[in-house]
PDB file of C-alpha atoms in Angstrom:
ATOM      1  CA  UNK A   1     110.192  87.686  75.424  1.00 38.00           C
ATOM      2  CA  UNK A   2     107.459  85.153  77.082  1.00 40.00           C
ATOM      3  CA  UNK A   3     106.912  82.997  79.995  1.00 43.00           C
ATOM      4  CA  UNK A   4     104.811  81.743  77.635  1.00 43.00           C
ATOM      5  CA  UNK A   5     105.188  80.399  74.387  1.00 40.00           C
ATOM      6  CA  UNK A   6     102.572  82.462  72.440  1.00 40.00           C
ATOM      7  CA  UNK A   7     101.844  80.370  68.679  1.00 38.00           C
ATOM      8  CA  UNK A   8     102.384  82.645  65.741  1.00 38.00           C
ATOM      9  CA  UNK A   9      98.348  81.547  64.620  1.00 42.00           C
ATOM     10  CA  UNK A  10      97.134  83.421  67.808  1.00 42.00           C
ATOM     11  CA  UNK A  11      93.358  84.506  67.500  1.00 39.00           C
ATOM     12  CA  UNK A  12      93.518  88.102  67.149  1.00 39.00           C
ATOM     13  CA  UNK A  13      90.495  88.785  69.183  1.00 39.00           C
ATOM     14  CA  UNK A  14      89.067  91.941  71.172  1.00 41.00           C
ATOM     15  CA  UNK A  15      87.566  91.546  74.772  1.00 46.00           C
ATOM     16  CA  UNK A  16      83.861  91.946  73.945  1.00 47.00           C
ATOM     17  CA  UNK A  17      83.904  95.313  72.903  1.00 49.00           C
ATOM     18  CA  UNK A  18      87.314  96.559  73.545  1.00 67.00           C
ATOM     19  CA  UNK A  19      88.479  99.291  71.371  1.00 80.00           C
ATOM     20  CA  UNK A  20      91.786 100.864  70.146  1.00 84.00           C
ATOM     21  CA  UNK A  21      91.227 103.246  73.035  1.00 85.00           C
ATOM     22  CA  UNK A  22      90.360 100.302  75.899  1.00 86.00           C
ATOM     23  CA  UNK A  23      93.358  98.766  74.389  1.00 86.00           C
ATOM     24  CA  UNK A  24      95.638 101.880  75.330  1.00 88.00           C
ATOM     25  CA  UNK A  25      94.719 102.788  78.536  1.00 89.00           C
ATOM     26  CA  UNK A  26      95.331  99.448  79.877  1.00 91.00           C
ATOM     27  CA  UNK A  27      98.850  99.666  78.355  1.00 91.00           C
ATOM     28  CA  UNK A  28      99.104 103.015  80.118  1.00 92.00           C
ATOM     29  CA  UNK A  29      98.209 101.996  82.910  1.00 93.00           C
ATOM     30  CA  UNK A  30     100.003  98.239  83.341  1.00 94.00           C
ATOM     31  CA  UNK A  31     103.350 100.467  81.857  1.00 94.00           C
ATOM     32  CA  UNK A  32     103.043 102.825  85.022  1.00 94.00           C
ATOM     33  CA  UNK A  33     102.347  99.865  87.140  1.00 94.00           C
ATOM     34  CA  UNK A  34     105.209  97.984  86.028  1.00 95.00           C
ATOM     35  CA  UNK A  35     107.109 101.586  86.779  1.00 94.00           C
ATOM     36  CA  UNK A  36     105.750 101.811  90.520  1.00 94.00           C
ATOM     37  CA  UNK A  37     105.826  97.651  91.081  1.00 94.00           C
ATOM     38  CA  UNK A  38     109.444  98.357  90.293  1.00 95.00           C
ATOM     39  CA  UNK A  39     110.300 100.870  92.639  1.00 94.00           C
ATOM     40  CA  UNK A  40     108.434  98.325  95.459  1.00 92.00           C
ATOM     41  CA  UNK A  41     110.137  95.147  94.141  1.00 91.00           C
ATOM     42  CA  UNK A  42     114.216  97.566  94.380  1.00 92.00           C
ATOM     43  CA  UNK A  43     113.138  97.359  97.976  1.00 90.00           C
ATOM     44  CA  UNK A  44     112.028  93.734  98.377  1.00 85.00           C
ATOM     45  CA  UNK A  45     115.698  92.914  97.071  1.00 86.00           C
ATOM     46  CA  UNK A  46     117.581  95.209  98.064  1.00 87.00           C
ATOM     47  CA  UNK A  47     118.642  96.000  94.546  1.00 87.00           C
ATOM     48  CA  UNK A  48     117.998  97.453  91.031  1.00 89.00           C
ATOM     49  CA  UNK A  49     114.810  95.949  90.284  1.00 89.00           C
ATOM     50  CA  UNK A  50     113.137  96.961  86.406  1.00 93.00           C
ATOM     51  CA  UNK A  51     109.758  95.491  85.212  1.00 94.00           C
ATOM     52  CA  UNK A  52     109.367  96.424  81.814  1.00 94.00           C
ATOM     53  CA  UNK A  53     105.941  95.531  80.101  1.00 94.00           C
ATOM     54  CA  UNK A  54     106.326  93.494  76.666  1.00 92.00           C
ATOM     55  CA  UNK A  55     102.781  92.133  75.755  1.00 90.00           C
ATOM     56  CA  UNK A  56      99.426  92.617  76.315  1.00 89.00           C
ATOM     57  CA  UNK A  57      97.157  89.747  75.065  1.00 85.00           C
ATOM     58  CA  UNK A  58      93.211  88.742  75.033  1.00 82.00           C
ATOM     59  CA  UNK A  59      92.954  84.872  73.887  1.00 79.00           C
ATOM     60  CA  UNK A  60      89.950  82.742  74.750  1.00 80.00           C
ATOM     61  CA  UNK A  61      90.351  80.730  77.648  1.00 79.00           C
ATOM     62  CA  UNK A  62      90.609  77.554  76.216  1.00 78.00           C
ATOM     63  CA  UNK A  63      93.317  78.543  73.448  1.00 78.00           C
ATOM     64  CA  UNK A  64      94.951  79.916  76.357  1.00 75.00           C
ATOM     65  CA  UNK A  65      94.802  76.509  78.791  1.00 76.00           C
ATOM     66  CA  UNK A  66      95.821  74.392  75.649  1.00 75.00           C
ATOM     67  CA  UNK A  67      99.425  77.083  75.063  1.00 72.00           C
ATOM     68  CA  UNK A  68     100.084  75.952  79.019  1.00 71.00           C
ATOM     69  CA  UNK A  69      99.480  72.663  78.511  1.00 70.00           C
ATOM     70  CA  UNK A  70     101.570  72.294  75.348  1.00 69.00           C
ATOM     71  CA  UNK A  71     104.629  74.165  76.820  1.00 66.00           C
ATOM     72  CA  UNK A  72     107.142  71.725  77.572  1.00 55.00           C
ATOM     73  CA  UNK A  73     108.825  74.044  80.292  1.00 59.00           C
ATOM     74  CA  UNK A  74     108.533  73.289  83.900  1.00 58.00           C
ATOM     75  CA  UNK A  75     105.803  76.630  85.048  1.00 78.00           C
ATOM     76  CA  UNK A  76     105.345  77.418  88.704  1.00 85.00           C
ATOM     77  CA  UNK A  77     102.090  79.991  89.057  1.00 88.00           C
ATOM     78  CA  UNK A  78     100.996  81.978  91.635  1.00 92.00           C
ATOM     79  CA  UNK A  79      97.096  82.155  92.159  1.00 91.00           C
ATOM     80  CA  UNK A  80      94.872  84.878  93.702  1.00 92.00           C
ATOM     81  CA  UNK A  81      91.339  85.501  93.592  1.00 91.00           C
ATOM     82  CA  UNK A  82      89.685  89.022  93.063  1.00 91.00           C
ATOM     83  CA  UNK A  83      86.553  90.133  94.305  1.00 91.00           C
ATOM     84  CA  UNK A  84      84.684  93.639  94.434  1.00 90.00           C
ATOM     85  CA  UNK A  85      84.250  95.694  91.366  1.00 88.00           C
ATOM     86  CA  UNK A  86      86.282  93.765  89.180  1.00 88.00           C
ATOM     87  CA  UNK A  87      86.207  89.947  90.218  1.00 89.00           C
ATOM     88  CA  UNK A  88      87.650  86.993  88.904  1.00 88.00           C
ATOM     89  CA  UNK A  89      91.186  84.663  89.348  1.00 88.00           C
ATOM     90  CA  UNK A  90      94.692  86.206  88.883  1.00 91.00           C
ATOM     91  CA  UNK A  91      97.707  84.030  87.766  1.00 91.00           C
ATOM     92  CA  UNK A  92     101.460  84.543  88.053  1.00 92.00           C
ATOM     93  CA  UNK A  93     103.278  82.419  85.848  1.00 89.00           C
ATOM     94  CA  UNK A  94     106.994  81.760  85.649  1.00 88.00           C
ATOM     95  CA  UNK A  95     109.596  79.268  84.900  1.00 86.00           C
ATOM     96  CA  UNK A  96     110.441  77.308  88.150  1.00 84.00           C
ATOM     97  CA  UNK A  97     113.923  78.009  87.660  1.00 86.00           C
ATOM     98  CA  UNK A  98     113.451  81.755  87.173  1.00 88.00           C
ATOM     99  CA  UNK A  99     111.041  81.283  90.266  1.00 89.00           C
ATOM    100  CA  UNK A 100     113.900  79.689  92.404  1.00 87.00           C
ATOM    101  CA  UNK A 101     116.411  82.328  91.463  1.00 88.00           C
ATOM    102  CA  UNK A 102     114.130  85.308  92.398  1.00 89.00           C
ATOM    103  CA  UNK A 103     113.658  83.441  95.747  1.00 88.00           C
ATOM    104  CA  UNK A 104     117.306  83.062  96.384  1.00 85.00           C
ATOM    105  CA  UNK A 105     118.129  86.452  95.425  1.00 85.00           C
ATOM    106  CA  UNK A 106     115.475  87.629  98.213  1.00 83.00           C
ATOM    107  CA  UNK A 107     116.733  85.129 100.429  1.00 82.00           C
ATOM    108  CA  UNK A 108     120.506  86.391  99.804  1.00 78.00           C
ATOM    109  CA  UNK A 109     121.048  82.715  99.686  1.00 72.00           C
ATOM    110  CA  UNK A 110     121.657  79.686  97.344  1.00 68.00           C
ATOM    111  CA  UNK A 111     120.646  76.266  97.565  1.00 62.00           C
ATOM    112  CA  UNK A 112     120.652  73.077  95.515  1.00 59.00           C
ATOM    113  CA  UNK A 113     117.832  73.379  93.004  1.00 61.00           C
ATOM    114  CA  UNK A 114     114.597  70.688  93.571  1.00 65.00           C
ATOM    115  CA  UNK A 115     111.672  70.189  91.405  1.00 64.00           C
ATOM    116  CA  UNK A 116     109.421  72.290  94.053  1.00 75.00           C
ATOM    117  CA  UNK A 117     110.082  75.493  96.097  1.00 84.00           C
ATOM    118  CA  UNK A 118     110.850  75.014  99.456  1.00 85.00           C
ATOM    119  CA  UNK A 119     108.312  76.743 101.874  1.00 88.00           C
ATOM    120  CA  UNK A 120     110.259  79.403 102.363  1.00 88.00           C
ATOM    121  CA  UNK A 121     111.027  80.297  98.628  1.00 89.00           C
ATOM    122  CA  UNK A 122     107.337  79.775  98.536  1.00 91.00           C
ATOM    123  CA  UNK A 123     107.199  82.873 100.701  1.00 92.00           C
ATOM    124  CA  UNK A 124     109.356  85.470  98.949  1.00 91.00           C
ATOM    125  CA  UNK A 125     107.304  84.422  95.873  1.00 92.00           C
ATOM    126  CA  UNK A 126     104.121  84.988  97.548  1.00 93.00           C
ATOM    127  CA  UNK A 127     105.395  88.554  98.641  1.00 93.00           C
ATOM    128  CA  UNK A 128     106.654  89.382  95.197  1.00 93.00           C
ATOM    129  CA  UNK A 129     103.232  88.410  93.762  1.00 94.00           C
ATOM    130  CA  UNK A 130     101.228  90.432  96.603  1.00 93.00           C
ATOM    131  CA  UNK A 131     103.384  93.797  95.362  1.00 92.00           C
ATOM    132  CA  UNK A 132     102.869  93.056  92.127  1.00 92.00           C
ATOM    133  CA  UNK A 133      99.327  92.818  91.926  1.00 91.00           C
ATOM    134  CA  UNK A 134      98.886  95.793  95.032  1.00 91.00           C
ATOM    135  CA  UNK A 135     100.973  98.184  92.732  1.00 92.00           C
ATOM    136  CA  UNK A 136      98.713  97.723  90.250  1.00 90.00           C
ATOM    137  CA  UNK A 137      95.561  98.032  91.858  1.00 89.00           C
ATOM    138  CA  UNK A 138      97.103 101.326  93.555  1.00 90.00           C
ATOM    139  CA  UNK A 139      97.714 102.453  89.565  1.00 91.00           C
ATOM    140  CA  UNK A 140      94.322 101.790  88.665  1.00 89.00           C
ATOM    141  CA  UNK A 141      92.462 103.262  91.556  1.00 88.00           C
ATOM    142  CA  UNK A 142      94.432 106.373  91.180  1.00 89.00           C
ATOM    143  CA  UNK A 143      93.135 106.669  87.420  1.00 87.00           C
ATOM    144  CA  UNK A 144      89.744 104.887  88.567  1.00 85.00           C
ATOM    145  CA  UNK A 145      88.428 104.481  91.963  1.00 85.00           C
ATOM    146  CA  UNK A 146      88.321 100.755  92.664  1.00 82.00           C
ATOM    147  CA  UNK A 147      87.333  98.797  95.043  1.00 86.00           C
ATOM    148  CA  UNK A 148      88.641  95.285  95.220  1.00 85.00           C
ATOM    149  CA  UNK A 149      89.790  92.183  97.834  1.00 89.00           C
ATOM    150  CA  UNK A 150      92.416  89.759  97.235  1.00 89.00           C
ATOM    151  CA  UNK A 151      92.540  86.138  99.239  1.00 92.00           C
ATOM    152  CA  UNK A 152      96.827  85.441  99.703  1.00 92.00           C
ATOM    153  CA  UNK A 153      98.800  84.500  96.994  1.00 93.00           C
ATOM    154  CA  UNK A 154      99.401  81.025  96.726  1.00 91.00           C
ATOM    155  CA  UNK A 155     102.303  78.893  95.326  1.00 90.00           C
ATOM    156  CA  UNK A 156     100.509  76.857  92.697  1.00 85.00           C
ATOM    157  CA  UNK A 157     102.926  73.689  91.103  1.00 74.00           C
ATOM    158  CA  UNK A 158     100.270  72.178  89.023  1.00 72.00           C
ATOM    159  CA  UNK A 159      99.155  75.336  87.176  1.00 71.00           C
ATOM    160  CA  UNK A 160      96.998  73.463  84.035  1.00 71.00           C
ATOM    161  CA  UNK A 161      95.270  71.683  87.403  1.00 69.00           C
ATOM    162  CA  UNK A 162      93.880  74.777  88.341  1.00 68.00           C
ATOM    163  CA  UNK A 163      93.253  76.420  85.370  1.00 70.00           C
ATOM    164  CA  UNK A 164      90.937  73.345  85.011  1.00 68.00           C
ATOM    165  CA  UNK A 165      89.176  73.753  88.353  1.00 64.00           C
ATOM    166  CA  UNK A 166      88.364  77.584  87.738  1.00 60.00           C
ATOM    167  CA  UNK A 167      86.544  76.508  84.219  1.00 49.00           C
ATOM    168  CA  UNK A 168      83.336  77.369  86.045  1.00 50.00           C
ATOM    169  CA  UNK A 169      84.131  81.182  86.374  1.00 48.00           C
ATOM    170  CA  UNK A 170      84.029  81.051  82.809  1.00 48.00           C
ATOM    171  CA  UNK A 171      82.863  79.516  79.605  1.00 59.00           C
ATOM    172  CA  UNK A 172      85.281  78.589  77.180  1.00 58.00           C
ATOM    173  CA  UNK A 173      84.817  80.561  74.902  1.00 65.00           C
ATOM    174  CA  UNK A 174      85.344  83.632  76.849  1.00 71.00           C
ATOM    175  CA  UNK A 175      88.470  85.895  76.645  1.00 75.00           C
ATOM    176  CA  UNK A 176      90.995  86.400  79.271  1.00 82.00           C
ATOM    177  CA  UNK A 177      93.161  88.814  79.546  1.00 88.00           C
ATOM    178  CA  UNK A 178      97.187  88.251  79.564  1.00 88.00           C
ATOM    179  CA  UNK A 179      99.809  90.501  79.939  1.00 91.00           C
ATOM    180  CA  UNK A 180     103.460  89.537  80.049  1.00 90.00           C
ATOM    181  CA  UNK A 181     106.477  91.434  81.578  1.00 94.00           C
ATOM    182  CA  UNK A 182     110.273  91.033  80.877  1.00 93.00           C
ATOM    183  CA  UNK A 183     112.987  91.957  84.526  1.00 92.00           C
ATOM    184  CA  UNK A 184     115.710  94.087  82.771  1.00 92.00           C
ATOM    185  CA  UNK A 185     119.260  92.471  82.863  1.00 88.00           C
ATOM    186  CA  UNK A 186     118.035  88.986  83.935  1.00 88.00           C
ATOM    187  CA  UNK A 187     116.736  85.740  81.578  1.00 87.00           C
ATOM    188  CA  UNK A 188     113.362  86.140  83.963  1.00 89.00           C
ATOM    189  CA  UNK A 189     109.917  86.885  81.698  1.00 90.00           C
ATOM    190  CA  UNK A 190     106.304  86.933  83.820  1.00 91.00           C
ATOM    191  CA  UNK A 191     102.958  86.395  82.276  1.00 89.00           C
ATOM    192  CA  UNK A 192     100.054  87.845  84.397  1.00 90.00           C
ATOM    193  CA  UNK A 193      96.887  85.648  83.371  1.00 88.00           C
ATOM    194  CA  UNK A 194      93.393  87.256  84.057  1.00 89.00           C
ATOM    195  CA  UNK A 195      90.319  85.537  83.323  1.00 87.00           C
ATOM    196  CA  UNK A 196      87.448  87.665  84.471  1.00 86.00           C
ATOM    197  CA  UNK A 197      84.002  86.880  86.049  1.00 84.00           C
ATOM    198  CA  UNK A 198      81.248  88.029  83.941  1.00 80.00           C
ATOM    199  CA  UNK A 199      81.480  91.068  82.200  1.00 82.00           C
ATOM    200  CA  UNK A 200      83.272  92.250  84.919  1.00 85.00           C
ATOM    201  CA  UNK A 201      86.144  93.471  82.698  1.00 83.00           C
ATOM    202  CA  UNK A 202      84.623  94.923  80.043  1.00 83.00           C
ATOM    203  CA  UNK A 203      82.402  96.978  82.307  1.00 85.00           C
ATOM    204  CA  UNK A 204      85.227  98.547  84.073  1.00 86.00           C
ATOM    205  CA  UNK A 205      86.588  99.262  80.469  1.00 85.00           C
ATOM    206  CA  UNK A 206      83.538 101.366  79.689  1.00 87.00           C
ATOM    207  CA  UNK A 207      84.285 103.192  83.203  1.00 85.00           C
ATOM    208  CA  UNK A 208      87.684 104.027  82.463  1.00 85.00           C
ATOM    209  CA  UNK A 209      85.935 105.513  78.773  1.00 84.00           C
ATOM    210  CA  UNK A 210      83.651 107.317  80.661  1.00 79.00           C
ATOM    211  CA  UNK A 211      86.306 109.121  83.146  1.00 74.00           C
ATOM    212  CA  UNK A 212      87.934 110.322  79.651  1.00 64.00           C
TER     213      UNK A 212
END
């Protein structure tokens, strides 16, 4: 399952020199942040909460701006930026109605559906997105010590509008880096979109190699 409608002719392409090996520890290590963002996300809302990890993607950045553009779905993404040792911009993306029900559920409230979040379904979004992306960094640094900063999530309802403005961190060509996620028992699927600065990715690939 997607948030993202993924074309059967997708460009089976490695991240500049990723490897069978590159390829499996960052499947190791999104599955055990999934496992921990989990645990976090039971106690956000107050309920069984599973994140289970069904794809792991690296498409060039303009094959993946065009798959946004031409999916016909209503997307609401969230947007942070990344800067340290491995820099670049982080997306969220997820149907606005699977985006309004996981802000009602953490609001213990429902409301009549609009075409935008409110401000403060905004919010619960936000905080869902800041423990998903902090359980992962704490997953990484405990296999590799990193060092990164995030600005705040934001609530972005134009997401191709953005994607467009953040061109300059990257050429076209280059790959990004796309991992989707499935919540067990619900119709809600996440894609996390990261499109790295520089060679910023594939160097901390080689790092994790190295701490073999």
């Amino acid at each position: 399952m997607s948030s993202l409608i993924l074309r059967q002719d997708a460009p089976q392409l490695a991240l500049g020199n990723m490897s069978s090996l590159d390829f499996s520890n960052l499947q190791s290590l999104f599955q055990a942040g999934a496992q921990l963002a989990s645990e976090q996300l039971s106690i956000l809302f107050q309920m069984s909460f599973v994140l289970e990890l069904t794809g792991l993607h690296t498409l060039p950045f303009a094959w993946l701006l065009q798959q946004i553009s031409d999916d016909k779905r209503l997307q609401t993404s969230v947007r942070t930026q990344i800067s340290g040792d491995l820099r670049g911009d982080l997306y969220l993306f997820l149907s606005r109605n699977s985006a309004r029900n996981l802000a009602q559920t953490g609001l213990k409230q429902r409301g009549v559906g609009s075409l935008f979040l409110n401000p403060l379904e905004e919010s619960v979004i936000n905080e869902f997105t800041n423990i998903l992306v902090n359980t992962f960094w704490l997953t990484f640094n405990d296999r590799l010590p990193l060092h990164w900063w995030l600005t705040p999530p934001s609530v972005l309802h134009h997401p191709v509008h953005a994607l467009m403005s953040a061109e300059g961190l990257s050429t076209w060509e280059r790959l990004s880096l796309l991992v989707e996620f499935h919540i067990v028992n619900t119709t809600y699927d996440l894609t996390l979109f990261f499109l790295p600065t520089g060679d910023d990715l594939d160097n901390f690939l080689s790092r994790l190699r190295g701490s073999e």
